[in-house]
C-alpha cells in the first residue's frame, strides 16, 4: 500500500493526524474546524454508542431529545455557566437569506431574530427550563434522562476527534430529591464510564475529582476519568458533575416533598464524546496503523484467500461460508475479502492499517492440509492452526487480544506515574519523562494557576480513595495531606 504514515516517535501529532485520515476514520470538512466522520470511523462510534446506551438503560435512564437552539436569555440565568461557555458560543441572529442586486446570497437584514439563539454548546439550560414543567412532586423523582446529540463549541485550534467545533456526544441530565441521591448518581455514572473505558476501549483510567479551577461551569463538584496517551500527555475521557441546586434555582424547578414542603431539586449532568475516538487511536496504535480492541472493531476477523485458479477460490469460499456462519452465531463480525483487484500483500497491509484484530489467510495448500494461518494485530504473531475447532480458537484469541491491549496500556500508564517532591524535579520531568506526576499541592487556586502558567501542566484530578500522607506543596512549601496528579494534556 502507499498509505505509510510517519513514525509516532518522530512526530506524534502528525502521526495521529495521518493515521486518522489514512485509516479512513475521518477527514477535514469544508467547514473550518469541523470533520466528516467516515463510515469506518462512524461504525466504531456506533459500537461505543450501543455499549454505553445499554449501560445507561441498565442503570434506569431513558433517552430523550432537546432542541439544538437555546434562547440567549437562558444563559443569563446561571452566571458561572454562561461565563464558562461565553467565548465558545455560536450565535444565530437572522432567520432568512435573500439575493442582492448582483445575484449574491446575503443575509436578509429585515429577518433579524427578536432574541438571538445559541447553537447548543451543552444542554443544561434548555433541559432545566423543560424540567420545570415535568417536575411537581417527589413522585416525579428521580428523573433520569440521557440525550445523544451534537454540540458546537467554537474552537480556534482544532484537531480531528480531539477538539473540533462540532462534535458528537451524549449528555445525561438527572433530577433528585436529595443531595445524597444526586451525589450517588454522579459517582455511579463515573463508574459506568470507567467500566466502559477499561472493558471496551481497553483503556486504563484514573477516577478522581477536579479542582475548583477545572470544574464544569455551574457545578459544585466534577468527577472525571483520566487516561494517559502514548506520548505521555493526559486525556480527560469522561466527566460526571454534581450540580447541586444551581440550575433548579436558576429555572425555578421545585418539587413538593413527602411532607408537602416545596424545595428545589438536586441535579447532575455527565457526558462523553467522540473524543473517545481520539483516545482509542492514541492509546493503542503503532506506526503500522490502528490497533483496535476487538469489542469495538468494525471488522473483528478478516479472511484473505490466496489462490491461483477459480476452482481453488470456490473451495476456499465454501470453507469460509461455514466459518462465517459459526462466527456470526457467536456475534463475531467477519469479512471475506475475495476481491480479485488487489493482491494478498496489499490486503494484509490494508487491514493492518485499519487495525483489524485478527487476520486469517488461507490458500490451496492450507485446504489440503486442513490448516489456516492466523495473524494477530496486537502482537503481529502468526501461527498455523487446524481448521477443526477454528471458531473456538478465534473466539478465545479475540478475548486474549482484548485483554492484552488493556494490559499493555495499563503497564505503560503505571510505568509513567512518577512521584515528585520538588518543583525543580517537577519541571525537569515534564520535559524528560512526560506522564502523570504525583505531587503535593497546597489546595489554592493561585498555586494551581501559577504552575499551569509556568509549566503548561494542569492538575488532572485528585484521585478517589487517595492515600493520605503528610507533605509539602512543590511550589509554595505549604503543608499538604495528599498528592494530586499533574500532567500536560490534550
Short mmCIF file of N, CA, C and O in Angstrom, two decimals, residues 404-465:
data_model
loop_
_atom_site.label_atom_id
_atom_site.label_comp_id
_atom_site.label_asym_id
_atom_site.label_seq_id
_atom_site.Cartn_x
_atom_site.Cartn_y
_atom_site.Cartn_z
N UNK A 404 -4.91 -8.31 26.24
CA UNK A 404 -3.52 -7.95 26.03
C UNK A 404 -3.36 -6.46 25.72
O UNK A 404 -2.43 -5.80 26.22
N UNK A 405 -4.28 -5.91 24.93
CA UNK A 405 -4.23 -4.48 24.61
C UNK A 405 -4.41 -3.66 25.88
O UNK A 405 -3.70 -2.67 26.12
N UNK A 406 -5.34 -4.09 26.74
CA UNK A 406 -5.55 -3.38 28.01
C UNK A 406 -4.32 -3.48 28.91
O UNK A 406 -3.87 -2.47 29.47
N UNK A 407 -3.76 -4.67 29.04
CA UNK A 407 -2.62 -4.86 29.93
C UNK A 407 -1.41 -4.07 29.46
O UNK A 407 -0.66 -3.53 30.28
N UNK A 408 -1.21 -3.98 28.15
CA UNK A 408 -0.10 -3.20 27.61
C UNK A 408 -0.27 -1.72 27.96
O UNK A 408 0.68 -1.05 28.39
N UNK A 409 -1.51 -1.21 27.79
CA UNK A 409 -1.78 0.19 28.13
C UNK A 409 -1.66 0.43 29.63
O UNK A 409 -1.18 1.49 30.06
N UNK A 410 -2.09 -0.54 30.43
CA UNK A 410 -2.01 -0.41 31.89
C UNK A 410 -0.54 -0.37 32.34
O UNK A 410 -0.17 0.45 33.19
N UNK A 411 0.29 -1.23 31.77
CA UNK A 411 1.71 -1.27 32.10
C UNK A 411 2.36 0.08 31.75
O UNK A 411 3.12 0.63 32.55
N UNK A 412 2.03 0.60 30.57
CA UNK A 412 2.59 1.89 30.16
C UNK A 412 2.15 2.98 31.12
O UNK A 412 2.96 3.82 31.55
N UNK A 413 0.86 3.00 31.47
CA UNK A 413 0.34 4.03 32.38
C UNK A 413 1.04 3.97 33.73
O UNK A 413 1.52 4.98 34.26
N UNK A 414 1.12 2.76 34.30
CA UNK A 414 1.70 2.62 35.63
C UNK A 414 3.19 2.95 35.66
O UNK A 414 3.70 3.48 36.66
N UNK A 415 3.88 2.66 34.56
CA UNK A 415 5.31 2.98 34.49
C UNK A 415 5.55 4.47 34.30
O UNK A 415 6.69 4.93 34.44
N UNK A 416 4.49 5.21 33.99
CA UNK A 416 4.63 6.64 33.74
C UNK A 416 3.86 7.49 34.73
O UNK A 416 3.40 8.58 34.40
N UNK A 417 3.71 6.97 35.94
CA UNK A 417 3.25 7.76 37.08
C UNK A 417 4.45 7.93 38.01
O UNK A 417 4.97 6.94 38.53
N UNK A 418 4.91 9.16 38.18
CA UNK A 418 6.14 9.41 38.92
C UNK A 418 5.88 10.35 40.10
O UNK A 418 5.26 11.41 39.93
N UNK A 419 6.32 9.95 41.27
CA UNK A 419 6.20 10.82 42.44
C UNK A 419 7.32 11.86 42.39
O UNK A 419 8.48 11.53 42.15
N UNK A 420 6.95 13.12 42.62
CA UNK A 420 7.94 14.19 42.67
C UNK A 420 7.71 15.02 43.93
O UNK A 420 6.57 15.19 44.37
N UNK A 421 8.79 15.54 44.48
CA UNK A 421 8.69 16.28 45.75
C UNK A 421 9.26 17.69 45.68
O UNK A 421 9.16 18.43 46.66
N UNK A 422 9.89 18.06 44.54
CA UNK A 422 10.40 19.43 44.41
C UNK A 422 9.95 20.01 43.07
O UNK A 422 9.70 19.29 42.10
N UNK A 423 9.88 21.32 43.04
CA UNK A 423 9.43 22.00 41.82
C UNK A 423 10.46 21.86 40.70
O UNK A 423 10.11 21.75 39.52
N UNK A 424 11.74 21.84 41.08
CA UNK A 424 12.78 21.69 40.07
C UNK A 424 12.67 20.33 39.38
O UNK A 424 12.77 20.22 38.15
N UNK A 425 12.47 19.29 40.18
CA UNK A 425 12.31 17.94 39.63
C UNK A 425 11.04 17.87 38.78
O UNK A 425 11.02 17.24 37.72
N UNK A 426 9.99 18.50 39.24
CA UNK A 426 8.71 18.54 38.54
C UNK A 426 8.90 19.11 37.13
O UNK A 426 8.47 18.51 36.14
N UNK A 427 9.55 20.26 37.04
CA UNK A 427 9.74 20.91 35.73
C UNK A 427 10.66 20.08 34.83
O UNK A 427 10.43 19.98 33.62
N UNK A 428 11.68 19.47 35.42
CA UNK A 428 12.61 18.66 34.62
C UNK A 428 11.91 17.44 34.04
O UNK A 428 12.06 17.12 32.85
N UNK A 429 11.12 16.75 34.87
CA UNK A 429 10.46 15.52 34.42
C UNK A 429 9.38 15.79 33.38
O UNK A 429 9.12 14.94 32.52
N UNK A 430 8.76 16.94 33.45
CA UNK A 430 7.75 17.27 32.44
C UNK A 430 8.34 17.23 31.04
O UNK A 430 7.66 16.87 30.07
N UNK A 431 9.60 17.59 30.92
CA UNK A 431 10.26 17.58 29.61
C UNK A 431 10.98 16.25 29.33
O UNK A 431 10.98 15.77 28.20
N UNK A 432 11.55 15.65 30.36
CA UNK A 432 12.34 14.43 30.16
C UNK A 432 11.52 13.16 30.18
O UNK A 432 11.81 12.22 29.44
N UNK A 433 10.51 13.09 31.02
CA UNK A 433 9.73 11.86 31.18
C UNK A 433 8.25 12.23 31.35
O UNK A 433 7.70 12.19 32.43
N UNK A 434 7.61 12.62 30.24
CA UNK A 434 6.19 13.01 30.34
C UNK A 434 5.33 11.87 30.89
O UNK A 434 5.67 10.70 30.76
N UNK A 435 4.25 12.24 31.47
CA UNK A 435 3.33 11.26 32.07
C UNK A 435 2.60 11.94 33.21
O UNK A 435 2.54 13.17 33.30
N UNK A 436 2.03 11.14 34.11
CA UNK A 436 1.41 11.69 35.31
C UNK A 436 2.49 11.94 36.36
O UNK A 436 3.29 11.05 36.65
N UNK A 437 2.49 13.13 36.93
CA UNK A 437 3.38 13.46 38.02
C UNK A 437 2.55 13.59 39.29
O UNK A 437 1.62 14.39 39.36
N UNK A 438 2.85 12.75 40.26
CA UNK A 438 2.12 12.73 41.53
C UNK A 438 2.85 13.62 42.52
O UNK A 438 3.98 13.33 42.91
N UNK A 439 2.20 14.72 42.90
CA UNK A 439 2.89 15.72 43.72
C UNK A 439 1.93 16.35 44.72
O UNK A 439 0.71 16.34 44.53
N UNK A 440 2.50 16.91 45.78
CA UNK A 440 1.71 17.62 46.78
C UNK A 440 1.37 19.03 46.29
O UNK A 440 2.17 19.67 45.61
N UNK A 441 0.16 19.47 46.63
CA UNK A 441 -0.36 20.79 46.24
C UNK A 441 -1.04 21.39 47.45
O UNK A 441 -1.69 20.67 48.23
N UNK A 442 -0.93 22.69 47.61
CA UNK A 442 -1.45 23.31 48.84
C UNK A 442 -2.95 23.60 48.83
O UNK A 442 -3.49 24.15 49.78
N UNK A 443 -3.62 23.23 47.74
CA UNK A 443 -5.08 23.39 47.69
C UNK A 443 -5.57 24.74 47.23
O UNK A 443 -6.78 24.96 47.17
N UNK A 444 -4.66 25.66 46.89
CA UNK A 444 -5.08 27.00 46.48
C UNK A 444 -5.13 27.14 44.96
O UNK A 444 -4.31 26.57 44.23
N UNK A 445 -6.10 27.90 44.49
CA UNK A 445 -6.23 28.16 43.05
C UNK A 445 -5.04 28.96 42.54
O UNK A 445 -4.63 28.79 41.38
N UNK A 446 -4.48 29.82 43.39
CA UNK A 446 -3.35 30.65 42.97
C UNK A 446 -2.13 29.80 42.62
O UNK A 446 -1.47 30.02 41.59
N UNK A 447 -1.82 28.83 43.47
CA UNK A 447 -0.69 27.93 43.21
C UNK A 447 -0.95 27.11 41.96
O UNK A 447 -0.06 26.94 41.11
N UNK A 448 -2.14 26.59 41.85
CA UNK A 448 -2.50 25.78 40.68
C UNK A 448 -2.34 26.59 39.39
O UNK A 448 -1.77 26.10 38.39
N UNK A 449 -2.81 27.84 39.40
CA UNK A 449 -2.73 28.68 38.21
C UNK A 449 -1.29 29.04 37.87
O UNK A 449 -0.90 29.04 36.69
N UNK A 450 -0.49 29.29 38.88
CA UNK A 450 0.91 29.65 38.62
C UNK A 450 1.66 28.47 38.00
O UNK A 450 2.45 28.64 37.06
N UNK A 451 1.43 27.28 38.52
CA UNK A 451 2.08 26.09 37.96
C UNK A 451 1.66 25.90 36.50
O UNK A 451 2.48 25.59 35.63
N UNK A 452 0.40 26.11 36.22
CA UNK A 452 -0.11 25.97 34.85
C UNK A 452 0.55 26.98 33.92
O UNK A 452 0.96 26.64 32.81
N UNK A 453 0.65 28.22 34.38
CA UNK A 453 1.25 29.27 33.54
C UNK A 453 2.73 29.02 33.29
O UNK A 453 3.24 29.27 32.19
N UNK A 454 3.43 28.52 34.30
CA UNK A 454 4.87 28.34 34.18
C UNK A 454 5.28 27.04 33.48
O UNK A 454 6.36 26.98 32.88
N UNK A 455 4.41 26.01 33.54
CA UNK A 455 4.81 24.69 33.01
C UNK A 455 3.86 24.11 31.97
O UNK A 455 4.18 23.12 31.33
N UNK A 456 2.66 24.71 31.83
CA UNK A 456 1.61 24.18 30.97
C UNK A 456 1.07 22.84 31.47
O UNK A 456 0.39 22.12 30.72
N UNK A 457 1.36 22.52 32.70
CA UNK A 457 0.80 21.30 33.32
C UNK A 457 -0.37 21.70 34.20
O UNK A 457 -0.34 22.72 34.87
N UNK A 458 -1.41 20.86 34.18
CA UNK A 458 -2.60 21.11 34.99
C UNK A 458 -2.82 19.95 35.95
O UNK A 458 -2.31 18.85 35.76
N UNK A 459 -3.58 20.23 36.99
CA UNK A 459 -3.99 19.14 37.88
C UNK A 459 -5.10 18.37 37.18
O UNK A 459 -6.20 18.89 36.99
N UNK A 460 -4.78 17.15 36.78
CA UNK A 460 -5.76 16.35 36.05
C UNK A 460 -6.88 15.88 36.99
O UNK A 460 -8.04 15.85 36.61
N UNK A 461 -6.51 15.46 38.18
CA UNK A 461 -7.54 15.08 39.14
C UNK A 461 -6.92 14.87 40.52
O UNK A 461 -5.70 14.74 40.67
N UNK A 462 -7.80 14.88 41.50
CA UNK A 462 -7.47 14.42 42.86
C UNK A 462 -8.01 13.00 42.92
O UNK A 462 -9.23 12.80 42.98
N UNK A 463 -7.16 11.98 42.84
CA UNK A 463 -7.66 10.60 42.74
C UNK A 463 -8.60 10.24 43.87
O UNK A 463 -8.41 10.65 45.03
N UNK A 464 -9.64 9.49 43.54
CA UNK A 464 -10.54 8.98 44.57
C UNK A 464 -9.80 7.97 45.43
O UNK A 464 -8.89 7.29 44.96
N UNK A 465 -10.21 7.84 46.67
CA UNK A 465 -9.56 6.93 47.61
C UNK A 465 -8.06 7.20 47.69
O UNK A 465 -7.24 6.28 47.80
#
